[in-house]
Short mmCIF file of C-alpha atoms in Angstrom, two decimals:
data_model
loop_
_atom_site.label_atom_id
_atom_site.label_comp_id
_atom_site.label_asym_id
_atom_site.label_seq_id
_atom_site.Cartn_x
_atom_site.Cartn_y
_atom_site.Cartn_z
CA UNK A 1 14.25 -20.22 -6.37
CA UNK A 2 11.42 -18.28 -7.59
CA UNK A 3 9.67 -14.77 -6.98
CA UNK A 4 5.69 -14.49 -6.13
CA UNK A 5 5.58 -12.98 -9.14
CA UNK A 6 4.71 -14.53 -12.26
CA UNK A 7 4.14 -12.22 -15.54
CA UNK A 8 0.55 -12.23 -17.01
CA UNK A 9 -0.95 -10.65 -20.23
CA UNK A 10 -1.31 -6.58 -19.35
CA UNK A 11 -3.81 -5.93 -17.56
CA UNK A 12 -5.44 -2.73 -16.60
CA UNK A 13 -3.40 0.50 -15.46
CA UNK A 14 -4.65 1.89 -12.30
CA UNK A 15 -3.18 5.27 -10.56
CA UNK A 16 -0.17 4.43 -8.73
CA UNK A 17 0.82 1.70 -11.47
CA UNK A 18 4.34 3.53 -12.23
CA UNK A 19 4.97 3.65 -8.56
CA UNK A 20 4.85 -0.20 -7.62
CA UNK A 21 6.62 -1.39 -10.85
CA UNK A 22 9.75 1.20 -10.11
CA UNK A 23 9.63 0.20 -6.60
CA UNK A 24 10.22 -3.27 -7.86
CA UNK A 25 12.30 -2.41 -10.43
CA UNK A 26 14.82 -0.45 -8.78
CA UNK A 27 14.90 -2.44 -5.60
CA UNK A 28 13.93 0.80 -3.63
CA UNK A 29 16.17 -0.12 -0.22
CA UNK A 30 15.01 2.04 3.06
CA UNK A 31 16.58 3.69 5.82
CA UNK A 32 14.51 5.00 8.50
CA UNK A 33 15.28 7.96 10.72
CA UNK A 34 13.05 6.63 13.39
CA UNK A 35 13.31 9.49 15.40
CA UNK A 36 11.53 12.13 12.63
CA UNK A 37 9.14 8.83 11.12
CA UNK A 38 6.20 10.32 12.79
CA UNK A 39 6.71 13.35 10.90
CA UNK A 40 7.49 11.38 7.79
CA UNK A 41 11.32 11.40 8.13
CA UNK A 42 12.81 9.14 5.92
CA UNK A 43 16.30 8.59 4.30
CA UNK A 44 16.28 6.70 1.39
CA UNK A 45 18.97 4.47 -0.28
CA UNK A 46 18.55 4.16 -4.31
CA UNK A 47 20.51 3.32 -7.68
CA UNK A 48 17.55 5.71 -9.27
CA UNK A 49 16.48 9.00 -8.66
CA UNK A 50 12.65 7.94 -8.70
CA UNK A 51 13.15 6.95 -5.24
CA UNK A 52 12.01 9.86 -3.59
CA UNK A 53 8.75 9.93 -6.37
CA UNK A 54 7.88 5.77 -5.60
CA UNK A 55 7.02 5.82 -2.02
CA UNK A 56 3.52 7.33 -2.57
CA UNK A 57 1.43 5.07 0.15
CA UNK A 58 -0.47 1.67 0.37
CA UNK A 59 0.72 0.41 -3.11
CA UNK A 60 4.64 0.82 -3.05
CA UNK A 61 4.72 -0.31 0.53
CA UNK A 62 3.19 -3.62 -1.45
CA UNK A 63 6.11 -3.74 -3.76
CA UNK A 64 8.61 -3.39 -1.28
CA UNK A 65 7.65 -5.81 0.47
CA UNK A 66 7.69 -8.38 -2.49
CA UNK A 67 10.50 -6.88 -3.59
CA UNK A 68 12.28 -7.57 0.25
CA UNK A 69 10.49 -11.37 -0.44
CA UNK A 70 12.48 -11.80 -3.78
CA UNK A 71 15.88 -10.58 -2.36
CA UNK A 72 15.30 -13.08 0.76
CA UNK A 73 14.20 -16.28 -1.93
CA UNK A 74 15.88 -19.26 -0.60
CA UNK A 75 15.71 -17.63 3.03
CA UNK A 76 13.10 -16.06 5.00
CA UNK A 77 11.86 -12.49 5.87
CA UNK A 78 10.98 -12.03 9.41
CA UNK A 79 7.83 -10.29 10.65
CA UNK A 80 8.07 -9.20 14.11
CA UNK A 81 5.02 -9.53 16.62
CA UNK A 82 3.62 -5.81 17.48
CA UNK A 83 1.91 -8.21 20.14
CA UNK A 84 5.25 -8.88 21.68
CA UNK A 85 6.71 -5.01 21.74
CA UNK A 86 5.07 -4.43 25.37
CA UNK A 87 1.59 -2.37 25.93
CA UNK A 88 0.81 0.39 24.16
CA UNK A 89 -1.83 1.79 26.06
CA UNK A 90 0.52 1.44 30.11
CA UNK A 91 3.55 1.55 28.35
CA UNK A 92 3.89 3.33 24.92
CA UNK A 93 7.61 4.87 25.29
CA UNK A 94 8.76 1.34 25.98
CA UNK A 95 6.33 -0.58 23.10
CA UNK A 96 7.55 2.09 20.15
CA UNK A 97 10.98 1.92 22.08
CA UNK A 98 11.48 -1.89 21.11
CA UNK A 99 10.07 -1.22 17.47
CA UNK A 100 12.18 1.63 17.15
CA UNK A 101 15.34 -0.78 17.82
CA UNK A 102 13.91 -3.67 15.67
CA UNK A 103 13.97 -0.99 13.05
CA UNK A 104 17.29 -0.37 13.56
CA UNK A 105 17.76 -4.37 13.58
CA UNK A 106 16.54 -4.49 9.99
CA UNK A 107 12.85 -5.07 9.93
CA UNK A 108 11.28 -4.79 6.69
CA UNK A 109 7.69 -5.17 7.92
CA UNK A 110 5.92 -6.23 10.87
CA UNK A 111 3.18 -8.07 12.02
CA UNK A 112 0.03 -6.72 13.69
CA UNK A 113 -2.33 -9.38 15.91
CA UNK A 114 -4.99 -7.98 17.90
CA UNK A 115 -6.43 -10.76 20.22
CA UNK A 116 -9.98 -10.44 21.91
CA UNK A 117 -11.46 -13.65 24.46
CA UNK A 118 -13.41 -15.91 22.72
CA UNK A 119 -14.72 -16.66 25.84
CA UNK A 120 -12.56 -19.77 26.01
CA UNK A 121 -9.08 -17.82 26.93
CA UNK A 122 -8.69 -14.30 28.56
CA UNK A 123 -5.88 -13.52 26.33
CA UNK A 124 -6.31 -10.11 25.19
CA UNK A 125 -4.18 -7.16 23.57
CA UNK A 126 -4.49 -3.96 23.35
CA UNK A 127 -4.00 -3.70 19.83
CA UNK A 128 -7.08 -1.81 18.16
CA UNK A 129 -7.62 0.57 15.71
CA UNK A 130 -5.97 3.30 16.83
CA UNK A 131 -3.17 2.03 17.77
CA UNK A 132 -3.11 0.68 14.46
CA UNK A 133 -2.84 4.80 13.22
CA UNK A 134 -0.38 5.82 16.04
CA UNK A 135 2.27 2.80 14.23
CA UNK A 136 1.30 4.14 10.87
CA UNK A 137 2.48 7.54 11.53
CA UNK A 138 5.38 6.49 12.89
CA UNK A 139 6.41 3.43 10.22
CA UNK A 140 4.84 5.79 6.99
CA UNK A 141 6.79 3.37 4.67
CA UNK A 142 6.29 0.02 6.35
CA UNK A 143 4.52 -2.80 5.30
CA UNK A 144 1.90 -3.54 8.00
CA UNK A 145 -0.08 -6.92 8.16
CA UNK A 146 -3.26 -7.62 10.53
CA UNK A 147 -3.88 -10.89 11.40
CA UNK A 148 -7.48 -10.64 13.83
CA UNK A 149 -7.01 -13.42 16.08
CA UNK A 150 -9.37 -14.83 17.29
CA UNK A 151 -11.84 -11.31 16.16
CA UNK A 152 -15.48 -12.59 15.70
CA UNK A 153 -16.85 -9.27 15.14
CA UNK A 154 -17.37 -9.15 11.51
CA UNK A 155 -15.92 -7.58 8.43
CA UNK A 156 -16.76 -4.08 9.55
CA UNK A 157 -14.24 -3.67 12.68
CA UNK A 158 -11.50 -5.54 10.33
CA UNK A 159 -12.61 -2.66 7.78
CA UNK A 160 -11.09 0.01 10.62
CA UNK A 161 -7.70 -1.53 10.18
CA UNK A 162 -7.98 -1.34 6.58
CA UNK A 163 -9.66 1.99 5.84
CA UNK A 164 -8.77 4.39 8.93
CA UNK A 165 -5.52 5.94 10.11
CA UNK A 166 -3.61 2.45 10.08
CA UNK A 167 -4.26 1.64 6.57
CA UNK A 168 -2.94 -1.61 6.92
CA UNK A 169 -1.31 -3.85 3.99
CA UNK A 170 -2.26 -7.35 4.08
CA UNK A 171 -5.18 -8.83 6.02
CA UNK A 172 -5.29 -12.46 6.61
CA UNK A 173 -8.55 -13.83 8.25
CA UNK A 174 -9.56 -16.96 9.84
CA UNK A 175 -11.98 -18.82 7.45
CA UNK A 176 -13.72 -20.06 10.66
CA UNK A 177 -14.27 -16.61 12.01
CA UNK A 178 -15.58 -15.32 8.92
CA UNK A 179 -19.20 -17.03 7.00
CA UNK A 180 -18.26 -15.41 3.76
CA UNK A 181 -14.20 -15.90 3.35
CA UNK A 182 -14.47 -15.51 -0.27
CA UNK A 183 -16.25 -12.40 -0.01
CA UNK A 184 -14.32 -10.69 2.85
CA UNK A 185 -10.91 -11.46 0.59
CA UNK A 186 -12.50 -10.12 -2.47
CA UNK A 187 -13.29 -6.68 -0.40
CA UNK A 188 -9.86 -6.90 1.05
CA UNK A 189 -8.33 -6.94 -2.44
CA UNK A 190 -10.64 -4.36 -3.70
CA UNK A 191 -9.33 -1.99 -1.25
CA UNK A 192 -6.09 -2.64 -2.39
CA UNK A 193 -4.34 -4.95 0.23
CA UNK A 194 -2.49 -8.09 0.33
CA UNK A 195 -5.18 -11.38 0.73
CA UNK A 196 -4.28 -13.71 2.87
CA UNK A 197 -5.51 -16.72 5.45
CA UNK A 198 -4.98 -18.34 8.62
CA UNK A 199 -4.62 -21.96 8.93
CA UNK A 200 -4.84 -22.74 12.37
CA UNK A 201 -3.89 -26.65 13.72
CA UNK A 202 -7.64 -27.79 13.31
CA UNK A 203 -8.38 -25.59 9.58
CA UNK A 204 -8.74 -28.46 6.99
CA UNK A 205 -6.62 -27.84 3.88
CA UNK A 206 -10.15 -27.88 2.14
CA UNK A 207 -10.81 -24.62 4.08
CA UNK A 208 -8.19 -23.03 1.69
CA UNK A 209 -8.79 -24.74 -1.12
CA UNK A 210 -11.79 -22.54 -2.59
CA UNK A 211 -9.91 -19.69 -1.83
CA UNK A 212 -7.27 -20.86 -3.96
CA UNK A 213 -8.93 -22.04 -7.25
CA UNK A 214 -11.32 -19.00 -7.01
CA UNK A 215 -7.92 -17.12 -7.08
CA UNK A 216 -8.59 -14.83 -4.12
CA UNK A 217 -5.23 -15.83 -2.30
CA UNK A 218 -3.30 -13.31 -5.15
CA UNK A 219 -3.44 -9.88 -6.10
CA UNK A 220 -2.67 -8.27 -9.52
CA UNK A 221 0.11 -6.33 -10.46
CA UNK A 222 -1.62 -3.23 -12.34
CA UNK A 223 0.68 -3.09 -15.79
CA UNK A 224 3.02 0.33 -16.30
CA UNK A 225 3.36 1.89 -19.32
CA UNK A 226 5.91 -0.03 -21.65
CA UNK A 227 5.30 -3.16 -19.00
CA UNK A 228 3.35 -6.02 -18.51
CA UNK A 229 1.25 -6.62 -15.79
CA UNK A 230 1.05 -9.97 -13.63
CA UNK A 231 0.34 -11.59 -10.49
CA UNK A 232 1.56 -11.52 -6.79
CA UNK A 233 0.94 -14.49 -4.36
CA UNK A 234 -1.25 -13.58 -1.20
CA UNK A 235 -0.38 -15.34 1.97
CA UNK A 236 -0.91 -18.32 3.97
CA UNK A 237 -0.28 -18.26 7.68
CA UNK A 238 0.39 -21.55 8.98
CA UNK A 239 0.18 -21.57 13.07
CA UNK A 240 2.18 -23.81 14.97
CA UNK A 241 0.03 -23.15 17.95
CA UNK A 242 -3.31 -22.83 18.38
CA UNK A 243 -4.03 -18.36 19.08
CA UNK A 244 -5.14 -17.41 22.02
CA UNK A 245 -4.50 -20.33 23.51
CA UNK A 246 -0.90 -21.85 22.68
CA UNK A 247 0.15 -25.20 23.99
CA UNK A 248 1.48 -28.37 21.59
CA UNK A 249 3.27 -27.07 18.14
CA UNK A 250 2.20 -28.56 15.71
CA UNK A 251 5.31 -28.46 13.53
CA UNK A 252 5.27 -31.64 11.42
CA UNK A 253 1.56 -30.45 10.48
CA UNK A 254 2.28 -27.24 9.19
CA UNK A 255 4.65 -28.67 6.96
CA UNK A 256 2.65 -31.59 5.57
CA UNK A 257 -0.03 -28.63 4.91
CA UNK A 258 2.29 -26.22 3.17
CA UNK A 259 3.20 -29.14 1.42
CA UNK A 260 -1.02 -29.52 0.58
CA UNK A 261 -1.65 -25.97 -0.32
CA UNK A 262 1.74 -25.51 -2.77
CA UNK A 263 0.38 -29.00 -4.83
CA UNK A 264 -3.44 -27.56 -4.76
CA UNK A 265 -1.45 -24.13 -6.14
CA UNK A 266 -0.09 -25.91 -8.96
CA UNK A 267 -2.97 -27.50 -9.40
CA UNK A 268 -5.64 -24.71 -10.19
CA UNK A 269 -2.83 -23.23 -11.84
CA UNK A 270 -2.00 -19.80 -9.31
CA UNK A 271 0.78 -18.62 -7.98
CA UNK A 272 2.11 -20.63 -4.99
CA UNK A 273 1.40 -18.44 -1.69
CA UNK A 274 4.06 -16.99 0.19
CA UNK A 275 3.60 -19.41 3.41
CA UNK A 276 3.60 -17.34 6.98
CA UNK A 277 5.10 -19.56 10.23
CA UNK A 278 3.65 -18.19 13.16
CA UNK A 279 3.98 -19.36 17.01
CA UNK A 280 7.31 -19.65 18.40
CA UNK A 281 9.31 -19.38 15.46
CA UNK A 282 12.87 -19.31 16.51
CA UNK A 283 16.44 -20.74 14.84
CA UNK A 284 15.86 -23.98 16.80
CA UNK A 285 12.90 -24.88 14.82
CA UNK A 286 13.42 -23.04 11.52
CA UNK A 287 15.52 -25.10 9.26
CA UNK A 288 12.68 -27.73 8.27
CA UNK A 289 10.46 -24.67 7.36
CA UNK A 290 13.28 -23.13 5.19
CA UNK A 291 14.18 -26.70 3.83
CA UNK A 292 10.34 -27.66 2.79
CA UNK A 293 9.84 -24.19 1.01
CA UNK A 294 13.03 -24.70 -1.08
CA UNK A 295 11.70 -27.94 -2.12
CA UNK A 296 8.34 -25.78 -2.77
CA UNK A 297 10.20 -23.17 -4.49
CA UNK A 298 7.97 -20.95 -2.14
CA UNK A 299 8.70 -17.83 -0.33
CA UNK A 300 8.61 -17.62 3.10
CA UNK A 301 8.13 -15.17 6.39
CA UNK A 302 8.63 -16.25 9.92
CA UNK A 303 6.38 -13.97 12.76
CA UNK A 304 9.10 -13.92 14.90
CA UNK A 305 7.86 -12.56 18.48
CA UNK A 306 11.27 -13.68 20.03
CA UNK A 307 12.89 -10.04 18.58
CA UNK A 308 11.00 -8.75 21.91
CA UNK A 309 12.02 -10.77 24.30
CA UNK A 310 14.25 -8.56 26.70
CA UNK A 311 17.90 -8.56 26.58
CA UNK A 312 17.71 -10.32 23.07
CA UNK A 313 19.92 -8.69 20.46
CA UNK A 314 17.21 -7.42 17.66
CA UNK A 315 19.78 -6.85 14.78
CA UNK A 316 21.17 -10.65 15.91
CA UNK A 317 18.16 -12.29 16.20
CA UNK A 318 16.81 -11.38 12.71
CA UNK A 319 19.91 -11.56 10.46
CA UNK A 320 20.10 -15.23 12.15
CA UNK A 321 16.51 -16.12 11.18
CA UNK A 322 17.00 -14.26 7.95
CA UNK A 323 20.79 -15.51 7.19
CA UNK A 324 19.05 -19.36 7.36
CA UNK A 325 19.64 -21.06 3.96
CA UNK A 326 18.18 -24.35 2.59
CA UNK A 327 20.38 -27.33 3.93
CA UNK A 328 22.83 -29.50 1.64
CA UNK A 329 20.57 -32.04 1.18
CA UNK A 330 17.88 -30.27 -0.07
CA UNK A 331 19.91 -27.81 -2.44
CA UNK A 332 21.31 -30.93 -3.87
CA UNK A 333 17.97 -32.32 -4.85
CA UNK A 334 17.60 -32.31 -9.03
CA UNK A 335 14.29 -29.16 -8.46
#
């Protein structure tokens, strides 16, 4: 199995360079004391002493998390649903409660949907800006990802996420909410974050396509002294279910697309994306995604809301979903 990353010619240093290629390097593994986070507690774990000098912000919270991708290839890393946690706003003890214990469990990074009515559904979340901040000050170190389901209001309100007091790590939009998907990724990799897009059930692989082979689903690795630079793969989300809404998974079409989108990778000659399965992930349905990105060679992440279901073991539920390995069959393909 292979990393995201593939090497490149150097490429230009930018501030912070130093800090994402030792976070890679050294494999920077975290230990949060959940209880001081907000105040920026944090225990490190580290075969280096430039540990406590790497975790500077925005881009070493990138490298871990491709760094947590690489240690996982073969497997998946989960992403639990914020969404799922409980209500911030009626509830906060009990939403930052269950994140504090999925902590605890072992996640690396976690996923962040709000969800406004379309006017179709009255599914909505509390899950705005500022609640965005409030997780940021507590999770200082964590990688964050916004997905904007079903958010119609324009580049601007995503910019919130992505500039203010959440300062958010990937953002992956939905090409149909969005006239200008090229240009809302290019902004979204000019502030420094992960790329990414939503393919719901009805997005045509042709919707992704451009994005692709204009290479706007990747980011660039900014080269350290001594080092070369290179490339990491953005990220595909592939939803079973149709947000805001739910209903039929649409399993067998996710695959067949991530199946689509690797060939079209290989075809414009970028880095495979790491693919995203989101909408009712669990271990009863995860084997064929683990199986088909082994056969890929592509990294995977599961958005697993199921950590927040109550009286579900957190620490169980993702070192099952994360202990899942390609089956025989596949690993004894000639790849």
């Amino acid at each position: 199995f292979t990393s995201p990353l593939s090497v490149d010619p150097p490429i230009k240093s930018i501030s912070a360079a130093d800090a994402l290629m030792s976070a890679i390097m050294f494999h920077v593994a975290i230990a949060f004391d959940f209880s001081s986070a907000s105040a920026g507690g944090i225990r490190t774990r580290c075969t280096s002493s430039c540990c406590a000098a790497v975790m500077l912000g925005r881009p070493s919270r990138i490298a871990q998390f491709y760094a947590d991708l690489a240690a996982s290839a073969g497997g998946a890393l989960v992403t639990p649903s914020a969404a799922k946690a409980g209500n911030p706003v009626k509830d906060p003890d009990q939403f930052y409660a269950n994140i504090e214990d999925a902590m605890r469990g072992g996640m690396k990074c976690i996923h962040f949907g709000p969800q406004r009515s379309n006017g179709l559904t009255e599914k909505v979340n509390p899950l705005d800006a500022q609640v965005a901040g409030e997780l940021r000050g507590k999770l200082p170190h964590t990688f964050i990802e916004l997905k904007p389901t079903l958010m119609l209001d324009g580049m601007q309100s995503v910019l919130e996420y992505i500039d203010g007091p959440g300062k958010v790590d990937g953002v992956y939009i939905h090409p149909e909410s969005h006239p200008q998907p090229a240009a809302f990724l290019a902004l979204a990799k000019q502030k420094g974050c992960v790329p990414g897009v939503v393919v719901n059930p009805s997005t045509p692989v042709s919707a992704v396509e451009p994005l692709l082979a204009g290479g706007l689903l990747q980011t660039e690795l900014p080269a350290a002294e001594g080092e070369q630079g290179g490339v990491l793969a953005g990220v595909v989300v592939l939803m079973l279910v149709n947000p805001g809404y739910g209903g039929l998974k649409y399993e067998r079409l996710a695959l067949i697309k991530m199946q689509q989108i690797a060939q079209l990778a290989q075809l414009y000659g970028v880095p495979c994306p790491v693919f995203e399965i989101d909408g009712g992930v669990s271990t009863k349905n995860a084997q064929q995604f683990i199986d088909a990105a082994g056969q890929l060679r592509a990294q995977l992440l599961f958005v697993a809301g199921g950590v927040f279901k109550e009286g579900v073991n957190k620490k169980t539920f993702i070192e099952q979903l994360e202990g899942l390995r390609p089956s025989d069959m596949v690993c004894g393909r000639d790849r």
